[in-house]
GROMACS .gro file of C-alpha atoms in nm:
model
  153
    1MET     CA    1   0.020   0.005   0.014
    2ASN     CA    2   0.156   0.354  -0.085
    3ASP     CA    3   0.123   0.634   0.141
    4LYS     CA    4  -0.149   0.817  -0.040
    5ASP     CA    5  -0.365   0.473  -0.049
    6TYR     CA    6  -0.278   0.461   0.334
    7MET     CA    7  -0.376   0.811   0.411
    8GLU     CA    8  -0.705   0.750   0.223
    9PHE     CA    9  -0.736   0.437   0.467
   10LEU     CA   10  -0.668   0.627   0.771
   11ASN     CA   11  -0.881   0.935   0.696
   12LYS     CA   12  -1.183   0.730   0.603
   13ALA     CA   13  -1.146   0.519   0.927
   14ASN     CA   14  -1.130   0.868   1.131
   15GLU     CA   15  -1.442   0.972   0.950
   16ILE     CA   16  -1.632   0.642   1.026
   17ASP     CA   17  -1.550   0.653   1.398
   18PHE     CA   18  -1.605   1.029   1.435
   19GLN     CA   19  -1.951   0.947   1.299
   20SER     CA   20  -2.046   0.653   1.489
   21ASN     CA   21  -1.960   0.855   1.815
   22ARG     CA   22  -2.176   1.160   1.702
   23THR     CA   23  -2.482   1.198   1.877
   24ASP     CA   24  -2.791   1.284   1.646
   25LYS     CA   25  -3.025   1.332   1.933
   26PHE     CA   26  -2.981   1.705   1.951
   27GLU     CA   27  -2.749   2.030   1.830
   28LEU     CA   28  -2.644   2.256   2.072
   29LYS     CA   29  -2.737   2.659   1.965
   30SER     CA   30  -2.450   2.867   1.941
   31LEU     CA   31  -2.600   3.137   1.760
   32ASP     CA   32  -2.936   3.334   1.835
   33GLN     CA   33  -3.142   3.437   1.530
   34ASN     CA   34  -3.102   3.767   1.412
   35LEU     CA   35  -2.782   3.851   1.596
   36GLU     CA   36  -2.470   3.924   1.383
   37ILE     CA   37  -2.131   3.760   1.448
   38PRO     CA   38  -1.849   4.006   1.515
   39GLU     CA   39  -1.559   4.046   1.262
   40VAL     CA   40  -1.330   3.915   1.526
   41LEU     CA   41  -1.464   3.613   1.583
   42GLN     CA   42  -1.529   3.516   1.222
   43LYS     CA   43  -1.147   3.580   1.132
   44ALA     CA   44  -1.063   3.390   1.429
   45THR     CA   45  -1.243   3.105   1.316
   46GLN     CA   46  -1.163   3.082   0.951
   47GLU     CA   47  -0.863   2.855   1.023
   48ALA     CA   48  -0.875   2.746   1.336
   49TYR     CA   49  -0.922   2.406   1.458
   50TYR     CA   50  -0.950   2.236   1.819
   51ILE     CA   51  -0.705   1.934   1.778
   52SER     CA   52  -0.827   1.610   1.932
   53ASP     CA   53  -0.903   1.252   1.781
   54ALA     CA   54  -1.067   1.451   1.531
   55ASP     CA   55  -0.974   1.776   1.459
   56GLU     CA   56  -1.255   2.020   1.432
   57PRO     CA   57  -1.313   2.373   1.335
   58PHE     CA   58  -1.406   2.661   1.590
   59VAL     CA   59  -1.720   2.811   1.520
   60PRO     CA   60  -1.846   3.162   1.650
   61VAL     CA   61  -2.088   3.166   1.958
   62VAL     CA   62  -2.346   3.468   1.980
   63LEU     CA   63  -2.620   3.422   2.227
   64LYS     CA   64  -2.848   3.644   2.406
   65VAL     CA   65  -2.771   3.599   2.773
   66LYS     CA   66  -2.934   3.774   3.103
   67ASP     CA   67  -2.749   3.793   3.415
   68GLY     CA   68  -2.422   3.777   3.310
   69ILE     CA   69  -2.185   3.460   3.267
   70PRO     CA   70  -2.423   3.156   3.341
   71ASP     CA   71  -2.365   2.861   3.589
   72GLU     CA   72  -2.348   2.523   3.468
   73VAL     CA   73  -2.755   2.447   3.429
   74SER     CA   74  -2.806   2.791   3.285
   75PHE     CA   75  -2.554   2.738   3.027
   76ALA     CA   76  -2.733   2.415   2.955
   77GLU     CA   77  -3.049   2.608   2.923
   78LEU     CA   78  -2.888   2.860   2.699
   79VAL     CA   79  -2.776   2.620   2.462
   80ASN     CA   80  -3.084   2.430   2.446
   81HIS     CA   81  -2.956   2.093   2.577
   82PRO     CA   82  -3.252   1.875   2.574
   83GLU     CA   83  -3.216   1.803   2.998
   84PRO     CA   84  -3.045   2.109   3.119
   85ALA     CA   85  -3.079   1.964   3.458
   86ARG     CA   86  -2.912   1.663   3.378
   87ALA     CA   87  -2.640   1.775   3.133
   88GLN     CA   88  -2.272   1.717   3.207
   89VAL     CA   89  -2.111   2.068   3.203
   90ARG     CA   90  -1.782   2.166   3.366
   91ILE     CA   91  -1.658   2.483   3.401
   92MET     CA   92  -1.251   2.553   3.381
   93ASP     CA   93  -1.047   2.869   3.316
   94THR     CA   94  -0.870   2.905   3.005
   95ASN     CA   95  -0.504   2.792   3.173
   96ARG     CA   96  -0.637   2.488   3.252
   97TRP     CA   97  -0.776   2.428   2.911
   98ASP     CA   98  -0.467   2.531   2.725
   99PRO     CA   99  -0.198   2.461   2.967
  100HIS     CA  100   0.040   2.521   2.660
  101GLY     CA  101  -0.091   2.851   2.520
  102GLN     CA  102  -0.165   2.633   2.201
  103TYR     CA  103  -0.496   2.819   2.153
  104LYS     CA  104  -0.375   3.178   2.276
  105MET     CA  105  -0.495   3.333   1.944
  106ILE     CA  106  -0.836   3.192   1.995
  107ILE     CA  107  -0.852   3.324   2.373
  108ASP     CA  108  -0.716   3.656   2.274
  109SER     CA  109  -1.016   3.719   1.984
  110VAL     CA  110  -1.268   3.612   2.263
  111LYS     CA  111  -1.120   3.855   2.521
  112GLN     CA  112  -1.085   4.122   2.255
  113VAL     CA  113  -1.453   4.095   2.140
  114THR     CA  114  -1.594   4.069   2.492
  115ARG     CA  115  -1.337   4.369   2.596
  116ASN     CA  116  -1.330   4.131   2.902
  117ASP     CA  117  -1.054   3.907   3.057
  118GLN     CA  118  -1.297   3.697   3.237
  119ILE     CA  119  -1.308   3.435   2.973
  120ARG     CA  120  -1.442   3.076   3.052
  121VAL     CA  121  -1.415   2.758   2.906
  122TYR     CA  122  -1.735   2.518   2.941
  123GLN     CA  123  -1.725   2.159   2.866
  124ILE     CA  124  -2.036   1.992   2.768
  125PHE     CA  125  -2.018   1.609   2.731
  126LEU     CA  126  -2.227   1.468   2.445
  127SER     CA  127  -2.126   1.129   2.485
  128ASN     CA  128  -1.856   0.936   2.637
  129THR     CA  129  -1.582   1.039   2.402
  130MET     CA  130  -1.717   1.346   2.253
  131SER     CA  131  -1.778   1.711   2.415
  132GLU     CA  132  -1.795   2.045   2.308
  133TYR     CA  133  -1.550   2.321   2.440
  134TRP     CA  134  -1.729   2.670   2.456
  135LEU     CA  135  -1.476   2.965   2.520
  136VAL     CA  136  -1.681   3.237   2.592
  137GLY     CA  137  -1.754   3.579   2.769
  138VAL     CA  138  -1.993   3.811   2.829
  139LYS     CA  139  -2.032   4.178   2.690
  140ASP     CA  140  -2.334   4.355   2.741
  141GLU     CA  141  -2.614   4.110   2.705
  142PHE     CA  142  -2.437   3.889   2.490
  143LEU     CA  143  -2.207   3.543   2.550
  144LEU     CA  144  -1.977   3.608   2.274
  145GLY     CA  145  -1.692   3.375   2.192
  146VAL     CA  146  -1.618   3.020   1.985
  147LYS     CA  147  -1.684   2.661   2.057
  148ALA     CA  148  -1.520   2.330   1.925
  149VAL     CA  149  -1.633   1.949   1.924
  150ALA     CA  150  -1.383   1.754   2.081
  151VAL     CA  151  -1.352   1.346   2.027
  152GLU     CA  152  -1.144   1.220   2.307
  153SER     CA  153  -1.088   0.840   2.363
   0.00000   0.00000   0.00000
């Protein structure tokens, strides 16, 4: 088997594995209707990927929020989790989520768009091996930032 065939084989295997882990039961909301995505977030997410077992792109998050940065249950409600009270959500700071500075550009973009250094990372578990990381902050009455799917076996 030559290198090209081997790479095609690996890519196909990863695609099948990723699809089998995906949950089709629900999709979490990351953008409220009639809200514009800030240019800073559009640019930051153009070529940015979260590196895991399946490298997935970062996508912008723009949601209306009341009462500032949400707790775990409020966050699950905000993103339309089907069972917010039972959702597995973990909150962490950016240093714990990115201890090696690999996502500094993404973090800086979220800080810039929120004009706030208080950025949180929410990890919401979708299955045993799949979760979404939401890097967000609050500006005015909006939760702004990015999210990415992570597959971690």
